[in-house]
Coordinates of C-alpha atoms in Angstrom, one line a residue:
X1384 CA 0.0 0.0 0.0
X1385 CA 1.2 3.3 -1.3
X1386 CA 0.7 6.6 0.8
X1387 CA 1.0 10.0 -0.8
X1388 CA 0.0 13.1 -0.7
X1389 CA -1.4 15.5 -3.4
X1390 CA -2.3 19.3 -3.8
X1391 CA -5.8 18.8 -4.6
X1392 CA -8.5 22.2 -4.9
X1393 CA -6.2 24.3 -2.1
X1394 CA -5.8 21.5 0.0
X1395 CA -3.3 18.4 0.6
X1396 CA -4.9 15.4 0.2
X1397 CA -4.1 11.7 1.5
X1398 CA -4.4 9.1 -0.3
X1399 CA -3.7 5.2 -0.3
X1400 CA -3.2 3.4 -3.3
X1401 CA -2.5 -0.1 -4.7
X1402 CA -2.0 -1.4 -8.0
X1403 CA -0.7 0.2 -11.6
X1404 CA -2.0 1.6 -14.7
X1405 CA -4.7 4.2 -15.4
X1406 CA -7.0 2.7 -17.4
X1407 CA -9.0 0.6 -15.0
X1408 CA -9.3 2.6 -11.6
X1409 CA -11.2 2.7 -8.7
X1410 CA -12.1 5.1 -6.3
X1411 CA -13.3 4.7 -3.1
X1412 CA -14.9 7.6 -1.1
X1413 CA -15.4 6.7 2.9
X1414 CA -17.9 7.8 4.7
X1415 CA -18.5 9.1 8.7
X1416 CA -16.4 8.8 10.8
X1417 CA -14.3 6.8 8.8
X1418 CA -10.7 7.1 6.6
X1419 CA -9.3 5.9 3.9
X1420 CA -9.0 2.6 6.2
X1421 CA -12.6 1.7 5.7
X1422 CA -12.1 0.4 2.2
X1423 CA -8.5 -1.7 3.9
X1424 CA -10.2 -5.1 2.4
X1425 CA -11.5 -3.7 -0.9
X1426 CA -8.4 -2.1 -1.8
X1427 CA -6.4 -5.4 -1.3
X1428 CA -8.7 -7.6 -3.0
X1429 CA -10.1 -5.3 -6.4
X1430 CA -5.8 -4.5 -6.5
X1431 CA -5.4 -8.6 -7.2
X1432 CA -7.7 -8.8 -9.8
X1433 CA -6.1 -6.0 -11.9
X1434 CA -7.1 -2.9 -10.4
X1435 CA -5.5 0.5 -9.8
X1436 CA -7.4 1.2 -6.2
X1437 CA -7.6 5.0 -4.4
X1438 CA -8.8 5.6 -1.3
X1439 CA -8.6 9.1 0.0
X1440 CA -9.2 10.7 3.6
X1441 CA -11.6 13.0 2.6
X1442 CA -11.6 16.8 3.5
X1443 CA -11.7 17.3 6.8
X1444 CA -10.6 13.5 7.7
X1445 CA -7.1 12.0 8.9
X1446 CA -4.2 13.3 7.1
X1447 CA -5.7 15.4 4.7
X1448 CA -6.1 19.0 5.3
X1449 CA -9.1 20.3 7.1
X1450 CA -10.4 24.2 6.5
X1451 CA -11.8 25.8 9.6
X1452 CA -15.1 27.1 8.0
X1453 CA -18.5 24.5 7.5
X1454 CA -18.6 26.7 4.8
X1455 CA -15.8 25.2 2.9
X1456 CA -17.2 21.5 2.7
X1457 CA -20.4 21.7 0.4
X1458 CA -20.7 18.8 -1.8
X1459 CA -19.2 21.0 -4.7
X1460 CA -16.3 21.7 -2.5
X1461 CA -15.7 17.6 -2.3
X1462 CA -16.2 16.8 -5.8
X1463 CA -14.0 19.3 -6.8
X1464 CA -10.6 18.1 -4.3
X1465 CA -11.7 14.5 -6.3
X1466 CA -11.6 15.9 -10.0
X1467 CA -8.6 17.6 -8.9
X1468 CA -6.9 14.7 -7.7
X1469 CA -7.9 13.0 -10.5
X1470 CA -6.4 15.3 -12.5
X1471 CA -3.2 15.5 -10.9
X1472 CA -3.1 11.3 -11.5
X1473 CA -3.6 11.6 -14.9
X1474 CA -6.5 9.5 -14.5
X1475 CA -9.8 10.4 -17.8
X1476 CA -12.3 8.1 -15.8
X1477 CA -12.5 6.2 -12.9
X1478 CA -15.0 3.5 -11.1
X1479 CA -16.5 5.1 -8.4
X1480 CA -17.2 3.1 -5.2
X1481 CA -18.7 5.0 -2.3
X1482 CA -19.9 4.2 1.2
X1483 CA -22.5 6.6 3.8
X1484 CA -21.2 10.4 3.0
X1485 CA -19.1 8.6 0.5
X1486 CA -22.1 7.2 -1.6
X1487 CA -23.8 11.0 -1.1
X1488 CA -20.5 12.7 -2.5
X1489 CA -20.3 9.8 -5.3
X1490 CA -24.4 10.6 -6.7
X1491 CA -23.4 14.1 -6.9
X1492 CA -19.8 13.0 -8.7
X1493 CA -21.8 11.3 -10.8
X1494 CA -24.5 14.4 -10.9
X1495 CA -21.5 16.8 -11.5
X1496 CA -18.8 15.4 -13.8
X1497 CA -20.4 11.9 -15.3
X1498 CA -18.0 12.4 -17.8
X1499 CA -15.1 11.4 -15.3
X1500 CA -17.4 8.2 -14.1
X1501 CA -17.4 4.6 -15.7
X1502 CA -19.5 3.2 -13.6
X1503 CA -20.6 3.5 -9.9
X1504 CA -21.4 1.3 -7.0
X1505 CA -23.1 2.7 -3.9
X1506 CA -23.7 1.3 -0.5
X1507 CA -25.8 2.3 2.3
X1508 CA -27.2 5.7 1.3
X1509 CA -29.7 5.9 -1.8
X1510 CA -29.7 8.9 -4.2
X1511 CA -31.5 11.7 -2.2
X1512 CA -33.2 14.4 -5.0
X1513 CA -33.4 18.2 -4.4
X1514 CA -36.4 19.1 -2.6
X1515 CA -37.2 22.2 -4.4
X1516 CA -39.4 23.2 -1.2
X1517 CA -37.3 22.1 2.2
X1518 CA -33.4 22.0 3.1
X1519 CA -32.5 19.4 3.9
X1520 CA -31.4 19.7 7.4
X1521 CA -34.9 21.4 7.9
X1522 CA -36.5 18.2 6.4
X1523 CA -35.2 16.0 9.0
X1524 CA -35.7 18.2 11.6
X1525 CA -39.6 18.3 10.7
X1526 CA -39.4 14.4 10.3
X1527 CA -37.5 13.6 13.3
X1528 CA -37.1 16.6 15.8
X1529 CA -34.4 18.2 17.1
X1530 CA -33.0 15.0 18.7
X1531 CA -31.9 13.5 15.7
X1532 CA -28.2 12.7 15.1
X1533 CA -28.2 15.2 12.1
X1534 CA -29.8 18.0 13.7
X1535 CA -27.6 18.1 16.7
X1536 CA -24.7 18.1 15.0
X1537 CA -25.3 21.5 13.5
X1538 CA -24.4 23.6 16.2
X1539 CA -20.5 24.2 15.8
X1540 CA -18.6 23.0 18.8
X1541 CA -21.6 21.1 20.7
X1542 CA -21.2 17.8 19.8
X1543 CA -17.8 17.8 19.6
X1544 CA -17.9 18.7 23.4
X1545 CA -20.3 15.5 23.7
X1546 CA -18.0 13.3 21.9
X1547 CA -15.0 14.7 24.2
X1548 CA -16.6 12.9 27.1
X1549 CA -16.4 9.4 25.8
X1550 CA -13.1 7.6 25.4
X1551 CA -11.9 7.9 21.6
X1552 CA -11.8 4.3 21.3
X1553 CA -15.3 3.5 22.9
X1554 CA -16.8 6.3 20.4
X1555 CA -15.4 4.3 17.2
X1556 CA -16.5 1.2 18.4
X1557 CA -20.1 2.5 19.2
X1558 CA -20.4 4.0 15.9
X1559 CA -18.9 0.9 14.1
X1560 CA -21.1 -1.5 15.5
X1561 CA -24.4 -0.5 16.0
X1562 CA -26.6 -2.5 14.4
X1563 CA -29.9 -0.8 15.9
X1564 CA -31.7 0.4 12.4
X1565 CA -34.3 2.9 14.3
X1566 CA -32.9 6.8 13.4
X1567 CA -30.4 7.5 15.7
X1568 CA -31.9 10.0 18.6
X1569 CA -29.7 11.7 20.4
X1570 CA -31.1 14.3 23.7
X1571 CA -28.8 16.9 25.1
X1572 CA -29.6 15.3 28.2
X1573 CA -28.0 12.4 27.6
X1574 CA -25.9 12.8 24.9
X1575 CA -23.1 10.2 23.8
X1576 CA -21.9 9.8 26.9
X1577 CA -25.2 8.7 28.3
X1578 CA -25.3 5.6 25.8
X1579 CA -24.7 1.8 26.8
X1580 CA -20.9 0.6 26.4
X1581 CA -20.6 -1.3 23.2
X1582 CA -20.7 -4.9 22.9
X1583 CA -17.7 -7.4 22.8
X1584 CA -16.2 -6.7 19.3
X1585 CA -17.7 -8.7 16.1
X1586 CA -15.2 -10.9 14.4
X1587 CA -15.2 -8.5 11.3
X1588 CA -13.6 -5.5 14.0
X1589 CA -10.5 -5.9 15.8
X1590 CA -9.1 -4.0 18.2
X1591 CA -6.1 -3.1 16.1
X1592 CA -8.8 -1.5 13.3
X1593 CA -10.4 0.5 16.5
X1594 CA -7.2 1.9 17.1
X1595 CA -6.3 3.0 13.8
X1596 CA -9.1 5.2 13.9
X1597 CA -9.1 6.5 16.9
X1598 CA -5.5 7.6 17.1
X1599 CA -6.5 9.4 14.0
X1600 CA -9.6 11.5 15.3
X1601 CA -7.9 11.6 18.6
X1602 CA -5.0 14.0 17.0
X1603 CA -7.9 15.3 14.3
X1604 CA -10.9 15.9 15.8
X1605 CA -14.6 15.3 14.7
X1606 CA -14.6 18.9 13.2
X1607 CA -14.0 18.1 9.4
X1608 CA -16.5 15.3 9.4
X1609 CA -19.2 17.0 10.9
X1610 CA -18.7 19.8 8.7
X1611 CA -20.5 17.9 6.0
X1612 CA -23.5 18.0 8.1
X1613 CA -22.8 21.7 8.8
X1614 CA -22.9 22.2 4.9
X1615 CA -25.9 20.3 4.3
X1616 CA -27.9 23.1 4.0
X1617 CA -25.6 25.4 2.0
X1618 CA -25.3 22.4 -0.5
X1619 CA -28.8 22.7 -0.5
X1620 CA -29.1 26.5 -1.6
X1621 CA -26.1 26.1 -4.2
X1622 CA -27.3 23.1 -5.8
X1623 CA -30.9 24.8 -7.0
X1624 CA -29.6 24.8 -10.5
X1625 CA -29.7 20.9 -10.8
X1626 CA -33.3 20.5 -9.2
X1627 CA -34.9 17.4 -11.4
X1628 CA -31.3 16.3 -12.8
X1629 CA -31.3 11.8 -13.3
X1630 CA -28.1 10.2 -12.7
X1631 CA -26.9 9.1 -15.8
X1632 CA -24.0 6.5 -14.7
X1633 CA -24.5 2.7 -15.0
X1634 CA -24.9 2.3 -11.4
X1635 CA -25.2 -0.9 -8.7
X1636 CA -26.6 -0.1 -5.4
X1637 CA -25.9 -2.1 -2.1
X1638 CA -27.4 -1.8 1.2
X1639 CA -27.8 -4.0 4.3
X1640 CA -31.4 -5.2 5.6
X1641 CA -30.0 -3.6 9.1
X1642 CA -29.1 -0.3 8.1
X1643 CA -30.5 2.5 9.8
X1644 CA -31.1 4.6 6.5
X1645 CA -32.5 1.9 4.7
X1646 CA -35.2 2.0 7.4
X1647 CA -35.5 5.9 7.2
X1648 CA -39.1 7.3 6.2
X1649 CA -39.9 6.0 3.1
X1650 CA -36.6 4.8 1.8
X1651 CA -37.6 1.2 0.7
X1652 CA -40.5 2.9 -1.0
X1653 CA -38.3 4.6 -2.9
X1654 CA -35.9 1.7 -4.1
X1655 CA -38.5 -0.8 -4.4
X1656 CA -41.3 1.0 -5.8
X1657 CA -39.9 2.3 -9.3
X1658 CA -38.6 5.9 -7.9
X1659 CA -34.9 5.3 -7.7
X1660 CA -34.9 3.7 -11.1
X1661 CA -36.6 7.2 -12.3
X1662 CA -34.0 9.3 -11.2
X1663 CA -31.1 6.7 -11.7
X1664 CA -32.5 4.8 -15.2
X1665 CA -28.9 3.3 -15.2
X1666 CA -29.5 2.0 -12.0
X1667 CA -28.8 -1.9 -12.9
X1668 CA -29.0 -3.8 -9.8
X1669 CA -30.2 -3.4 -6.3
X1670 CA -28.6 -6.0 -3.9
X1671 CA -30.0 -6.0 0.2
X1672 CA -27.7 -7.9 2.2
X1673 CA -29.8 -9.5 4.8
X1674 CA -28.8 -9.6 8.3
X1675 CA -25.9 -6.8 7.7
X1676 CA -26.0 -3.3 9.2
X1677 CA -24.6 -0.1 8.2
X1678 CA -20.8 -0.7 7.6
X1679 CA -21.2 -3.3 4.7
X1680 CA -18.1 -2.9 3.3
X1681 CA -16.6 -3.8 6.7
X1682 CA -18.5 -6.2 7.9
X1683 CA -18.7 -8.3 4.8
X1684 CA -15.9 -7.4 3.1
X1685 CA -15.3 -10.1 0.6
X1686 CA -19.3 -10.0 -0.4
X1687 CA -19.2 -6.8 -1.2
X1688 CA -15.4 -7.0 -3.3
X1689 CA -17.3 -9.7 -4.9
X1690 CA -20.3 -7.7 -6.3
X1691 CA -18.3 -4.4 -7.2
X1692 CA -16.4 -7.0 -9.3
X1693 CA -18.8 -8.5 -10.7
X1694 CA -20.5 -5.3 -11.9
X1695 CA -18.0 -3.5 -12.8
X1696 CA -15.9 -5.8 -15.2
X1697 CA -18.5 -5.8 -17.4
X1698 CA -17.2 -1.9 -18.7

Protein backbone atom coordinates (compact mmCIF):
# COMPACT_ATOMS: atom_id res chain seq x y z
CA UNK A 1 0.00 0.00 0.00
CA UNK A 2 1.16 3.29 -1.33
CA UNK A 3 0.69 6.60 0.81
CA UNK A 4 0.97 10.02 -0.83
CA UNK A 5 -0.03 13.08 -0.70
CA UNK A 6 -1.40 15.51 -3.40
CA UNK A 7 -2.29 19.32 -3.78
CA UNK A 8 -5.81 18.83 -4.62
CA UNK A 9 -8.50 22.25 -4.88
CA UNK A 10 -6.20 24.31 -2.14
CA UNK A 11 -5.79 21.50 0.04
CA UNK A 12 -3.26 18.43 0.60
CA UNK A 13 -4.88 15.38 0.25
CA UNK A 14 -4.10 11.71 1.52
CA UNK A 15 -4.39 9.08 -0.25
CA UNK A 16 -3.72 5.18 -0.27
CA UNK A 17 -3.20 3.42 -3.29
CA UNK A 18 -2.53 -0.07 -4.72
CA UNK A 19 -1.98 -1.41 -8.00
CA UNK A 20 -0.69 0.25 -11.58
CA UNK A 21 -1.96 1.61 -14.66
CA UNK A 22 -4.73 4.25 -15.37
CA UNK A 23 -7.04 2.69 -17.43
CA UNK A 24 -9.01 0.62 -15.04
CA UNK A 25 -9.32 2.62 -11.65
CA UNK A 26 -11.24 2.67 -8.73
CA UNK A 27 -12.07 5.07 -6.34
CA UNK A 28 -13.29 4.73 -3.07
CA UNK A 29 -14.93 7.56 -1.06
CA UNK A 30 -15.45 6.73 2.90
CA UNK A 31 -17.85 7.82 4.67
CA UNK A 32 -18.55 9.11 8.70
CA UNK A 33 -16.35 8.82 10.84
CA UNK A 34 -14.32 6.78 8.78
CA UNK A 35 -10.67 7.14 6.60
CA UNK A 36 -9.33 5.88 3.89
CA UNK A 37 -8.96 2.60 6.23
CA UNK A 38 -12.60 1.67 5.72
CA UNK A 39 -12.08 0.35 2.20
CA UNK A 40 -8.51 -1.74 3.90
CA UNK A 41 -10.18 -5.11 2.41
CA UNK A 42 -11.53 -3.71 -0.93
CA UNK A 43 -8.43 -2.10 -1.77
CA UNK A 44 -6.42 -5.40 -1.27
CA UNK A 45 -8.66 -7.60 -3.01
CA UNK A 46 -10.06 -5.30 -6.41
CA UNK A 47 -5.79 -4.50 -6.50
CA UNK A 48 -5.40 -8.62 -7.16
CA UNK A 49 -7.74 -8.78 -9.78
CA UNK A 50 -6.08 -6.00 -11.88
CA UNK A 51 -7.14 -2.89 -10.37
CA UNK A 52 -5.47 0.46 -9.82
CA UNK A 53 -7.38 1.21 -6.17
CA UNK A 54 -7.58 4.99 -4.42
CA UNK A 55 -8.78 5.57 -1.28
CA UNK A 56 -8.65 9.13 0.00
CA UNK A 57 -9.16 10.71 3.60
CA UNK A 58 -11.62 12.97 2.61
CA UNK A 59 -11.58 16.76 3.55
CA UNK A 60 -11.75 17.34 6.84
CA UNK A 61 -10.62 13.55 7.71
CA UNK A 62 -7.07 12.02 8.95
CA UNK A 63 -4.18 13.31 7.07
CA UNK A 64 -5.70 15.41 4.70
CA UNK A 65 -6.09 18.96 5.33
CA UNK A 66 -9.05 20.26 7.09
CA UNK A 67 -10.43 24.16 6.47
CA UNK A 68 -11.79 25.82 9.63
CA UNK A 69 -15.12 27.11 8.05
CA UNK A 70 -18.51 24.49 7.53
CA UNK A 71 -18.55 26.68 4.83
CA UNK A 72 -15.81 25.18 2.94
CA UNK A 73 -17.18 21.51 2.75
CA UNK A 74 -20.42 21.74 0.44
CA UNK A 75 -20.69 18.78 -1.85
CA UNK A 76 -19.18 21.00 -4.69
CA UNK A 77 -16.31 21.68 -2.47
CA UNK A 78 -15.68 17.62 -2.30
CA UNK A 79 -16.24 16.82 -5.83
CA UNK A 80 -13.98 19.27 -6.76
CA UNK A 81 -10.65 18.14 -4.28
CA UNK A 82 -11.73 14.54 -6.29
CA UNK A 83 -11.55 15.89 -9.96
CA UNK A 84 -8.56 17.56 -8.86
CA UNK A 85 -6.87 14.69 -7.75
CA UNK A 86 -7.94 12.98 -10.52
CA UNK A 87 -6.41 15.31 -12.52
CA UNK A 88 -3.16 15.54 -10.88
CA UNK A 89 -3.06 11.32 -11.51
CA UNK A 90 -3.64 11.59 -14.89
CA UNK A 91 -6.51 9.46 -14.54
CA UNK A 92 -9.81 10.43 -17.76
CA UNK A 93 -12.34 8.11 -15.81
CA UNK A 94 -12.53 6.24 -12.88
CA UNK A 95 -15.05 3.47 -11.12
CA UNK A 96 -16.48 5.11 -8.42
CA UNK A 97 -17.18 3.12 -5.16
CA UNK A 98 -18.66 4.98 -2.26
CA UNK A 99 -19.95 4.21 1.16
CA UNK A 100 -22.48 6.56 3.84
CA UNK A 101 -21.15 10.38 3.02
CA UNK A 102 -19.10 8.56 0.48
CA UNK A 103 -22.11 7.24 -1.56
CA UNK A 104 -23.83 11.03 -1.14
CA UNK A 105 -20.47 12.66 -2.49
CA UNK A 106 -20.26 9.84 -5.34
CA UNK A 107 -24.42 10.60 -6.72
CA UNK A 108 -23.37 14.10 -6.87
CA UNK A 109 -19.84 12.99 -8.72
CA UNK A 110 -21.78 11.26 -10.83
CA UNK A 111 -24.55 14.45 -10.94
CA UNK A 112 -21.46 16.82 -11.53
CA UNK A 113 -18.80 15.35 -13.78
CA UNK A 114 -20.41 11.88 -15.31
CA UNK A 115 -18.02 12.35 -17.84
CA UNK A 116 -15.07 11.37 -15.28
CA UNK A 117 -17.40 8.18 -14.13
CA UNK A 118 -17.38 4.61 -15.67
CA UNK A 119 -19.47 3.15 -13.56
CA UNK A 120 -20.65 3.45 -9.88
CA UNK A 121 -21.37 1.27 -7.04
CA UNK A 122 -23.12 2.74 -3.94
CA UNK A 123 -23.70 1.34 -0.50
CA UNK A 124 -25.79 2.32 2.28
CA UNK A 125 -27.23 5.67 1.29
CA UNK A 126 -29.67 5.90 -1.78
CA UNK A 127 -29.73 8.89 -4.21
CA UNK A 128 -31.45 11.69 -2.20
CA UNK A 129 -33.19 14.36 -5.03
CA UNK A 130 -33.40 18.15 -4.40
CA UNK A 131 -36.43 19.12 -2.60
CA UNK A 132 -37.16 22.21 -4.35
CA UNK A 133 -39.42 23.19 -1.21
CA UNK A 134 -37.32 22.06 2.17
CA UNK A 135 -33.43 22.03 3.05
CA UNK A 136 -32.48 19.38 3.91
CA UNK A 137 -31.38 19.66 7.44
CA UNK A 138 -34.86 21.44 7.93
CA UNK A 139 -36.49 18.15 6.39
CA UNK A 140 -35.22 15.99 8.95
CA UNK A 141 -35.70 18.20 11.57
CA UNK A 142 -39.55 18.33 10.65
CA UNK A 143 -39.45 14.44 10.30
CA UNK A 144 -37.48 13.57 13.27
CA UNK A 145 -37.06 16.60 15.80
CA UNK A 146 -34.37 18.22 17.11
CA UNK A 147 -32.97 14.97 18.73
CA UNK A 148 -31.88 13.53 15.69
CA UNK A 149 -28.17 12.73 15.11
CA UNK A 150 -28.22 15.20 12.09
CA UNK A 151 -29.82 18.02 13.65
CA UNK A 152 -27.59 18.07 16.69
CA UNK A 153 -24.69 18.11 14.98
CA UNK A 154 -25.27 21.51 13.47
CA UNK A 155 -24.37 23.57 16.25
CA UNK A 156 -20.50 24.16 15.82
CA UNK A 157 -18.63 22.95 18.84
CA UNK A 158 -21.57 21.09 20.71
CA UNK A 159 -21.16 17.82 19.81
CA UNK A 160 -17.82 17.79 19.62
CA UNK A 161 -17.90 18.73 23.42
CA UNK A 162 -20.27 15.47 23.66
CA UNK A 163 -18.00 13.34 21.92
CA UNK A 164 -15.01 14.67 24.20
CA UNK A 165 -16.65 12.88 27.12
CA UNK A 166 -16.38 9.39 25.80
CA UNK A 167 -13.08 7.61 25.43
CA UNK A 168 -11.93 7.94 21.60
CA UNK A 169 -11.79 4.31 21.30
CA UNK A 170 -15.34 3.48 22.86
CA UNK A 171 -16.85 6.26 20.42
CA UNK A 172 -15.40 4.27 17.23
CA UNK A 173 -16.48 1.15 18.39
CA UNK A 174 -20.07 2.51 19.16
CA UNK A 175 -20.39 3.97 15.89
CA UNK A 176 -18.91 0.87 14.10
CA UNK A 177 -21.06 -1.48 15.48
CA UNK A 178 -24.41 -0.47 15.95
CA UNK A 179 -26.64 -2.54 14.42
CA UNK A 180 -29.89 -0.84 15.88
CA UNK A 181 -31.67 0.41 12.43
CA UNK A 182 -34.32 2.94 14.32
CA UNK A 183 -32.91 6.77 13.43
CA UNK A 184 -30.43 7.53 15.65
CA UNK A 185 -31.91 9.97 18.56
CA UNK A 186 -29.70 11.74 20.43
CA UNK A 187 -31.07 14.27 23.69
CA UNK A 188 -28.80 16.86 25.09
CA UNK A 189 -29.59 15.34 28.22
CA UNK A 190 -27.96 12.44 27.55
CA UNK A 191 -25.93 12.83 24.92
CA UNK A 192 -23.09 10.18 23.80
CA UNK A 193 -21.94 9.75 26.88
CA UNK A 194 -25.23 8.72 28.33
CA UNK A 195 -25.29 5.60 25.78
CA UNK A 196 -24.70 1.77 26.75
CA UNK A 197 -20.85 0.62 26.35
CA UNK A 198 -20.57 -1.29 23.23
CA UNK A 199 -20.73 -4.87 22.89
CA UNK A 200 -17.72 -7.36 22.76
CA UNK A 201 -16.24 -6.67 19.30
CA UNK A 202 -17.74 -8.65 16.10
CA UNK A 203 -15.23 -10.90 14.41
CA UNK A 204 -15.20 -8.51 11.28
CA UNK A 205 -13.63 -5.51 14.00
CA UNK A 206 -10.54 -5.90 15.81
CA UNK A 207 -9.12 -4.05 18.22
CA UNK A 208 -6.14 -3.12 16.08
CA UNK A 209 -8.80 -1.47 13.31
CA UNK A 210 -10.44 0.48 16.53
CA UNK A 211 -7.15 1.93 17.11
CA UNK A 212 -6.31 2.97 13.79
CA UNK A 213 -9.10 5.17 13.93
CA UNK A 214 -9.07 6.51 16.86
CA UNK A 215 -5.51 7.63 17.06
CA UNK A 216 -6.52 9.40 13.99
CA UNK A 217 -9.57 11.49 15.26
CA UNK A 218 -7.91 11.62 18.60
CA UNK A 219 -5.03 13.97 16.97
CA UNK A 220 -7.87 15.32 14.33
CA UNK A 221 -10.93 15.92 15.81
CA UNK A 222 -14.58 15.27 14.66
CA UNK A 223 -14.57 18.87 13.18
CA UNK A 224 -13.98 18.14 9.40
CA UNK A 225 -16.52 15.35 9.42
CA UNK A 226 -19.19 17.04 10.86
CA UNK A 227 -18.68 19.84 8.72
CA UNK A 228 -20.50 17.89 5.96
CA UNK A 229 -23.55 17.96 8.08
CA UNK A 230 -22.84 21.73 8.83
CA UNK A 231 -22.92 22.23 4.87
CA UNK A 232 -25.91 20.26 4.32
CA UNK A 233 -27.92 23.11 3.98
CA UNK A 234 -25.64 25.36 2.00
CA UNK A 235 -25.30 22.44 -0.49
CA UNK A 236 -28.83 22.66 -0.53
CA UNK A 237 -29.14 26.47 -1.64
CA UNK A 238 -26.10 26.15 -4.20
CA UNK A 239 -27.26 23.10 -5.77
CA UNK A 240 -30.94 24.79 -7.00
CA UNK A 241 -29.61 24.76 -10.53
CA UNK A 242 -29.75 20.91 -10.79
CA UNK A 243 -33.35 20.48 -9.16
CA UNK A 244 -34.88 17.43 -11.43
CA UNK A 245 -31.31 16.32 -12.81
CA UNK A 246 -31.28 11.81 -13.30
CA UNK A 247 -28.15 10.21 -12.72
CA UNK A 248 -26.91 9.06 -15.84
CA UNK A 249 -24.05 6.55 -14.74
CA UNK A 250 -24.47 2.67 -14.99
CA UNK A 251 -24.92 2.29 -11.38
CA UNK A 252 -25.15 -0.90 -8.68
CA UNK A 253 -26.58 -0.14 -5.36
CA UNK A 254 -25.94 -2.07 -2.07
CA UNK A 255 -27.38 -1.84 1.25
CA UNK A 256 -27.81 -3.97 4.33
CA UNK A 257 -31.43 -5.24 5.65
CA UNK A 258 -29.99 -3.57 9.14
CA UNK A 259 -29.05 -0.28 8.10
CA UNK A 260 -30.46 2.55 9.75
CA UNK A 261 -31.10 4.61 6.48
CA UNK A 262 -32.54 1.91 4.72
CA UNK A 263 -35.22 2.03 7.43
CA UNK A 264 -35.52 5.85 7.17
CA UNK A 265 -39.11 7.31 6.20
CA UNK A 266 -39.89 6.03 3.09
CA UNK A 267 -36.57 4.82 1.81
CA UNK A 268 -37.62 1.19 0.69
CA UNK A 269 -40.47 2.92 -1.03
CA UNK A 270 -38.32 4.58 -2.93
CA UNK A 271 -35.93 1.69 -4.06
CA UNK A 272 -38.51 -0.79 -4.41
CA UNK A 273 -41.30 0.99 -5.82
CA UNK A 274 -39.95 2.35 -9.31
CA UNK A 275 -38.62 5.93 -7.90
CA UNK A 276 -34.86 5.29 -7.71
CA UNK A 277 -34.92 3.67 -11.09
CA UNK A 278 -36.64 7.24 -12.32
CA UNK A 279 -34.03 9.34 -11.19
CA UNK A 280 -31.06 6.67 -11.71
CA UNK A 281 -32.54 4.83 -15.21
CA UNK A 282 -28.95 3.32 -15.23
CA UNK A 283 -29.50 2.01 -12.05
CA UNK A 284 -28.83 -1.94 -12.91
CA UNK A 285 -28.96 -3.84 -9.81
CA UNK A 286 -30.20 -3.39 -6.29
CA UNK A 287 -28.61 -5.97 -3.94
CA UNK A 288 -29.97 -6.02 0.22
CA UNK A 289 -27.70 -7.86 2.17
CA UNK A 290 -29.76 -9.50 4.80
CA UNK A 291 -28.82 -9.58 8.32
CA UNK A 292 -25.88 -6.75 7.68
CA UNK A 293 -25.97 -3.26 9.22
CA UNK A 294 -24.63 -0.10 8.19
CA UNK A 295 -20.84 -0.70 7.60
CA UNK A 296 -21.21 -3.31 4.70
CA UNK A 297 -18.14 -2.90 3.33
CA UNK A 298 -16.56 -3.82 6.68
CA UNK A 299 -18.54 -6.21 7.93
CA UNK A 300 -18.69 -8.27 4.82
CA UNK A 301 -15.91 -7.37 3.07
CA UNK A 302 -15.35 -10.13 0.65
CA UNK A 303 -19.31 -10.05 -0.37
CA UNK A 304 -19.17 -6.77 -1.21
CA UNK A 305 -15.41 -6.96 -3.25
CA UNK A 306 -17.28 -9.71 -4.93
CA UNK A 307 -20.29 -7.66 -6.28
CA UNK A 308 -18.26 -4.42 -7.17
CA UNK A 309 -16.37 -6.98 -9.26
CA UNK A 310 -18.82 -8.46 -10.70
CA UNK A 311 -20.49 -5.34 -11.89
CA UNK A 312 -17.96 -3.52 -12.75
CA UNK A 313 -15.87 -5.78 -15.19
CA UNK A 314 -18.53 -5.78 -17.43
CA UNK A 315 -17.24 -1.93 -18.72
Amino acid sequence: MEHTKILTNGINMHIASIGSGSTNTILFLHGFPELWYSWRHQLLSLSSLGYRCIAPDLRGYGDTDAPPSSSSYTVFHIVGDLIGLLDSLGIEQVFLVGHDWGAIIAWWFCLLRADRVKALVNLSVVFMPRNPMVKTVDGFRALFGDDFYICRFQEPGEIEKDFAQVDTTKLIKRFLTSRNSRAPRIPKDVGYKGLPDPPALPSWLTEEDVNYYANKFTHKGFTGGLNYYRAMNLSWELSAPWTGLQIKVPTKFIVGDLDLTYHFPGVKEYIHNGGFKKDVPLLEEVVVMEGVAHFLNQEKPDEISNHIYDFIKKF
